[in-house]
Amino acid sequence: MAEPGGGGGSGGGAAARAGWAVRSWWLITGMWIRSTMAYRASFALSLAANTLITFLDFAVLLLMFAHTRQLAGWTLAETGFLYATSSVALGAANVLVGSVGGLGERVRSGSLDTMLIRPAPALAQLAAERFSLRRLGRLLQAFAVLGWSLTALDVHWTWDRVLMVPALLLCGTVIFCALFVGCSCVQFWWGEAAELQNAVTYGGATVLQYPPTVFAKELVAGTVFGVPLAFVNWLPALHVLGRTDPLGLPAAFRFASPLAAALCVLAAGLAWRAGLRAYRSTGS
Amino acid sequence: MAVIEVEDVRRNFTVRTREGRWRRGRREVRAVDGLSFTVGEGECVGYIGPNGAGKSTTVKMLTGILVPSGGRLRVAGVDPAARRAELARRIGVVFGQRTTLWWDLPLRDSYELARRIYRIPDARYRANLDRCVELLDLGPLLDTPVRQLSLGQRMRGDLAAALLHDPSVLYLDEPTIGLDTVSKAKVRAFLRETNRERRTTVLLTTHDLTDIEQLCGRVMVIDHGRLVLDGPLERLHEIGGSERTLVVDLAEAHPPIDLPGVRVARTEGPRQWLAFPARQSAAPIVAAVAARYPLVDLSVREPAIEDVIARIYAGNAVPSAPAP
């Protein structure tokens, strides 16, 4: 049997290595799930609190629409669609790799070293660290809102629009995963920079929950050409909802999310490699 | 056959310093400075030196975590930094002050995870686990959550976890720190057995000279990033002229005790500190003191590695010692 985990790049093949990374992630995640189950009462309480908080989050939106029929030209169902897609993508990314934010702490305490001496990929170990089922709460709420908005939307559901929804969720999740990892890598150099990652991911997701027309054009342009958040839901949603682009970009941008996601993954991968190399050469 | 080969290995760190309000300076620090040694298969080597001497930097380079600035390194025939993930399957690491066990889960679960992460074949896993359970008395602990284990039990658990995949090299960092005498003895007996029976090469860093005395045929002393001594333990005592100290409490204050081969280092009321050569047994001295003086209490203090090394420098007895 081949040893995909070994070799550090030589042999094994990229697919086998990715498979091994996913398997390592699962193994360690399973350990954390069982660890939290050692404290069932605490788990139940935090799950309840988490779910309550995320529902209050959506209640803010409902409250807003109790006073107005439209928000910057978007209906409640349309805004709910943005809210839900942004939350699903962020929630799924948080479940998968949210723990990489703790990188700075691990660099400081030296516990990253214990991950580097195990034969499982360090990124997979880091991503699975302190995994908690609690994080599923946000995801469940997001899917509930998504289900409701899909039935409430006044959209002519053609096949391309129907297929666009799962594609959007998948690409959005990948983009957020890459942002989690990429922004956390800054902590290889500046251990205290966890807030950057939080601002881009959680902050970004909050921005995406509202129609782009709410914001200044410069900010929207920044999410297209800078940090590519617009590709998570704003741009593909324009196609699903049949709306015009506030920036007047070519229609191709609405279908460019897979490309944006691939570029994000590439950038995050390079950042991770550079960070790990810097860590291993400074040992700080 | 050499399992660890280190050839003129160097490791520099850039330290940023403040110079005045705005100016920042950079200074190169040589943590490891031209280190060369080889360790053969089945050897057990004590690697000692004061804090900051370059011990952990060396171990980090040998595990592949840290890339050396220069020189050549091979562990089990592999360049550690270039093939870290591959090497990980062939080495075991135990940090005395940091457990790799899963805090809230039964001890057994940590071993199951190791079985999968290290892809240990079932039969070998079972054989290795049985052996560790027997030699380390882990049987009653396997289903106990790690957080409920005592420090000594946890250390035994950590040792087993590091050996399930049959590593050819075992790095131990302070494996007996904070343990009581019984636990220390168990850990040492297990390590001796593993080293002998499995031919596992062991590199042990410690501040406890007794660990080295009981386990290691060879000692390497590092200071300021260089080896200042590499040889059998006897050489260390010879060169360092190290002394153990017998602290005796007498019923009342006495003039300094006069015994052959014993030097009174200090007196303080009824308490006296008697220094004697480290290789000499304490028993006859204790007997002699007890026979002639009203002995109330006593304890034996081992020579501190820092003192031994300080004496190596003071005596300037080692030709390779650099000027610090």
CSV table of N, CA and C in Angstrom, one decimal, chain A residues 134-204:
chain,number,residue,atom,x,y,z
A,134,ARG,N,-21.1,22.4,18.3
A,134,ARG,CA,-21.8,23.6,18.5
A,134,ARG,C,-21.9,24.4,17.2
A,135,ARG,N,-20.8,24.4,16.4
A,135,ARG,CA,-20.7,25.2,15.2
A,135,ARG,C,-21.8,24.8,14.2
A,136,LEU,N,-22.4,23.6,14.4
A,136,LEU,CA,-23.4,23.2,13.4
A,136,LEU,C,-24.7,24.1,13.6
A,137,GLY,N,-24.8,24.7,14.8
A,137,GLY,CA,-26.0,25.5,15.1
A,137,GLY,C,-26.2,26.5,14.1
A,138,ARG,N,-25.2,27.3,13.8
A,138,ARG,CA,-25.3,28.4,12.8
A,138,ARG,C,-25.6,27.9,11.5
A,139,LEU,N,-25.1,26.7,11.1
A,139,LEU,CA,-25.3,26.2,9.8
A,139,LEU,C,-26.8,25.7,9.6
A,140,LEU,N,-27.3,25.1,10.7
A,140,LEU,CA,-28.7,24.7,10.7
A,140,LEU,C,-29.6,25.9,10.5
A,141,GLN,N,-29.4,26.9,11.3
A,141,GLN,CA,-30.2,28.1,11.2
A,141,GLN,C,-30.1,28.7,9.8
A,142,ALA,N,-28.9,28.7,9.2
A,142,ALA,CA,-28.7,29.3,7.9
A,142,ALA,C,-29.5,28.5,6.8
A,143,PHE,N,-29.5,27.1,7.0
A,143,PHE,CA,-30.2,26.3,6.0
A,143,PHE,C,-31.7,26.5,6.2
A,144,ALA,N,-32.2,26.7,7.4
A,144,ALA,CA,-33.6,27.0,7.6
A,144,ALA,C,-34.0,28.2,6.9
A,145,VAL,N,-33.2,29.3,7.1
A,145,VAL,CA,-33.6,30.6,6.4
A,145,VAL,C,-33.5,30.4,4.9
A,146,LEU,N,-32.6,29.6,4.4
A,146,LEU,CA,-32.4,29.4,3.0
A,146,LEU,C,-33.7,28.7,2.4
A,147,GLY,N,-34.1,27.7,3.2
A,147,GLY,CA,-35.3,27.0,2.7
A,147,GLY,C,-36.5,27.9,2.6
A,148,TRP,N,-36.6,28.7,3.7
A,148,TRP,CA,-37.8,29.6,3.7
A,148,TRP,C,-37.7,30.7,2.5
A,149,SER,N,-36.5,31.2,2.3
A,149,SER,CA,-36.3,32.2,1.3
A,149,SER,C,-36.6,31.7,-0.1
A,150,LEU,N,-36.1,30.4,-0.3
A,150,LEU,CA,-36.3,29.8,-1.7
A,150,LEU,C,-37.8,29.7,-2.0
A,151,THR,N,-38.6,29.4,-1.0
A,151,THR,CA,-40.1,29.3,-1.2
A,151,THR,C,-40.7,30.6,-1.4
A,152,ALA,N,-40.2,31.6,-0.7
A,152,ALA,CA,-40.8,32.9,-0.7
A,152,ALA,C,-40.4,33.8,-1.9
A,153,LEU,N,-39.3,33.4,-2.5
A,153,LEU,CA,-38.7,34.2,-3.6
A,153,LEU,C,-39.7,34.3,-4.8
A,154,ASP,N,-39.8,35.4,-5.4
A,154,ASP,CA,-40.6,35.5,-6.6
A,154,ASP,C,-39.7,35.4,-7.8
A,155,VAL,N,-39.3,34.2,-8.1
A,155,VAL,CA,-38.3,34.0,-9.2
A,155,VAL,C,-38.8,32.9,-10.1
A,156,HIS,N,-38.6,33.1,-11.4
A,156,HIS,CA,-38.9,32.1,-12.4
A,156,HIS,C,-37.8,31.1,-12.4
A,157,TRP,N,-38.0,29.9,-11.8
A,157,TRP,CA,-36.9,28.9,-11.5
A,157,TRP,C,-36.6,28.1,-12.8
A,158,THR,N,-35.7,28.6,-13.6
A,158,THR,CA,-35.1,27.9,-14.7
A,158,THR,C,-34.1,27.0,-14.2
A,159,TRP,N,-33.6,26.0,-15.0
A,159,TRP,CA,-32.6,25.0,-14.6
A,159,TRP,C,-31.3,25.7,-14.1
A,160,ASP,N,-30.9,26.6,-15.0
A,160,ASP,CA,-29.6,27.3,-14.6
A,160,ASP,C,-29.7,28.0,-13.3
A,161,ARG,N,-30.9,28.5,-13.0
A,161,ARG,CA,-31.0,29.2,-11.7
A,161,ARG,C,-31.0,28.2,-10.5
A,162,VAL,N,-31.7,27.1,-10.8
A,162,VAL,CA,-31.7,26.0,-9.7
A,162,VAL,C,-30.3,25.5,-9.4
A,163,LEU,N,-29.6,25.2,-10.5
A,163,LEU,CA,-28.2,24.7,-10.3
A,163,LEU,C,-27.3,25.7,-9.7
A,164,MET,N,-27.6,26.9,-10.0
A,164,MET,CA,-26.7,28.0,-9.5
A,164,MET,C,-26.6,28.0,-7.9
A,165,VAL,N,-27.8,27.6,-7.3
A,165,VAL,CA,-27.8,27.7,-5.8
A,165,VAL,C,-26.8,26.8,-5.1
A,166,PRO,N,-26.8,25.4,-5.4
A,166,PRO,CA,-25.8,24.6,-4.8
A,166,PRO,C,-24.3,25.0,-5.2
A,167,ALA,N,-24.2,25.4,-6.5
A,167,ALA,CA,-22.8,25.8,-6.9
A,167,ALA,C,-22.4,27.0,-6.1
A,168,LEU,N,-23.3,28.0,-5.9
A,168,LEU,CA,-23.0,29.2,-5.1
A,168,LEU,C,-22.5,28.8,-3.7
A,169,LEU,N,-23.3,27.9,-3.1
A,169,LEU,CA,-23.0,27.5,-1.7
A,169,LEU,C,-21.6,26.8,-1.7
A,170,LEU,N,-21.4,26.0,-2.6
A,170,LEU,CA,-20.1,25.3,-2.6
A,170,LEU,C,-18.9,26.2,-2.8
A,171,CYS,N,-19.0,27.1,-3.8
A,171,CYS,CA,-17.9,28.0,-4.1
A,171,CYS,C,-17.8,29.0,-2.9
A,172,GLY,N,-18.9,29.5,-2.4
A,172,GLY,CA,-18.9,30.4,-1.2
A,172,GLY,C,-18.1,29.7,-0.1
A,173,THR,N,-18.4,28.5,0.2
A,173,THR,CA,-17.8,27.8,1.3
A,173,THR,C,-16.3,27.7,1.1
A,174,VAL,N,-15.9,27.3,-0.2
A,174,VAL,CA,-14.5,27.2,-0.5
A,174,VAL,C,-13.8,28.6,-0.3
A,175,ILE,N,-14.4,29.7,-0.8
A,175,ILE,CA,-13.8,31.0,-0.7
A,175,ILE,C,-13.6,31.3,0.8
A,176,PHE,N,-14.6,31.1,1.6
A,176,PHE,CA,-14.5,31.4,3.1
A,176,PHE,C,-13.4,30.5,3.7
A,177,CYS,N,-13.4,29.2,3.3
A,177,CYS,CA,-12.3,28.4,3.8
A,177,CYS,C,-10.9,29.0,3.5
A,178,ALA,N,-10.8,29.4,2.3
A,178,ALA,CA,-9.5,29.9,1.8
A,178,ALA,C,-9.2,31.2,2.6
A,179,LEU,N,-10.2,32.0,2.9
A,179,LEU,CA,-10.0,33.3,3.6
A,179,LEU,C,-9.6,33.0,5.1
A,180,PHE,N,-10.3,32.0,5.7
A,180,PHE,CA,-9.9,31.6,7.0
A,180,PHE,C,-8.4,31.2,7.1
A,181,VAL,N,-8.0,30.3,6.1
A,181,VAL,CA,-6.6,29.8,6.2
A,181,VAL,C,-5.6,30.9,5.8
A,182,GLY,N,-5.9,31.6,4.7
A,182,GLY,CA,-5.0,32.6,4.2
A,182,GLY,C,-4.8,33.7,5.2
A,183,CYS,N,-5.9,34.2,5.8
A,183,CYS,CA,-5.7,35.3,6.8
A,183,CYS,C,-5.1,34.9,8.1
A,184,SER,N,-5.3,33.6,8.4
A,184,SER,CA,-4.7,33.1,9.6
A,184,SER,C,-3.2,33.0,9.5
A,185,CYS,N,-2.7,32.8,8.3
A,185,CYS,CA,-1.3,32.6,8.0
A,185,CYS,C,-0.5,33.8,8.4
A,186,VAL,N,-1.1,35.0,8.4
A,186,VAL,CA,-0.5,36.2,8.9
A,186,VAL,C,0.1,36.0,10.3
A,187,GLN,N,-0.6,35.1,11.1
A,187,GLN,CA,-0.2,34.9,12.4
A,187,GLN,C,1.2,34.2,12.5
A,188,PHE,N,1.6,33.6,11.4
A,188,PHE,CA,3.0,33.0,11.5
A,188,PHE,C,4.0,34.1,11.7
A,189,TRP,N,3.7,35.3,11.2
A,189,TRP,CA,4.7,36.4,11.4
A,189,TRP,C,4.3,37.3,12.5
A,190,TRP,N,3.0,37.6,12.6
A,190,TRP,CA,2.5,38.4,13.7
A,190,TRP,C,1.5,37.6,14.5
A,191,GLY,N,1.9,37.1,15.6
A,191,GLY,CA,1.1,36.2,16.4
A,191,GLY,C,-0.2,36.8,16.9
A,192,GLU,N,-0.3,38.1,17.0
A,192,GLU,CA,-1.5,38.7,17.6
A,192,GLU,C,-2.5,39.1,16.6
A,193,ALA,N,-2.3,38.7,15.3
A,193,ALA,CA,-3.1,39.2,14.2
A,193,ALA,C,-4.4,38.4,14.0
A,194,ALA,N,-4.9,37.7,15.0
A,194,ALA,CA,-6.1,36.9,14.8
A,194,ALA,C,-7.3,37.7,14.4
A,195,GLU,N,-7.3,39.0,14.8
A,195,GLU,CA,-8.5,39.9,14.5
A,195,GLU,C,-8.6,40.1,13.0
A,196,LEU,N,-7.5,40.1,12.3
A,196,LEU,CA,-7.6,40.3,10.8
A,196,LEU,C,-8.4,39.2,10.2
A,197,GLN,N,-8.2,38.0,10.6
A,197,GLN,CA,-8.9,36.9,10.0
A,197,GLN,C,-10.4,37.0,10.4
A,198,ASN,N,-10.7,37.4,11.7
A,198,ASN,CA,-12.0,37.5,12.1
A,198,ASN,C,-12.7,38.6,11.3
A,199,ALA,N,-12.1,39.7,11.1
A,199,ALA,CA,-12.7,40.9,10.4
A,199,ALA,C,-13.0,40.4,9.0
A,200,VAL,N,-12.1,39.7,8.3
A,200,VAL,CA,-12.4,39.4,6.9
A,200,VAL,C,-13.5,38.3,6.8
A,201,THR,N,-13.4,37.3,7.7
A,201,THR,CA,-14.4,36.2,7.5
A,201,THR,C,-15.8,36.6,8.2
A,202,TYR,N,-15.8,36.8,9.5
A,202,TYR,CA,-17.1,37.1,10.1
A,202,TYR,C,-17.6,38.5,9.7
A,203,GLY,N,-16.7,39.5,9.6
A,203,GLY,CA,-17.1,40.8,9.1
A,203,GLY,C,-17.6,40.7,7.7
A,204,GLY,N,-16.8,40.0,6.8
A,204,GLY,CA,-17.2,39.9,5.4
A,204,GLY,C,-18.6,39.3,5.3
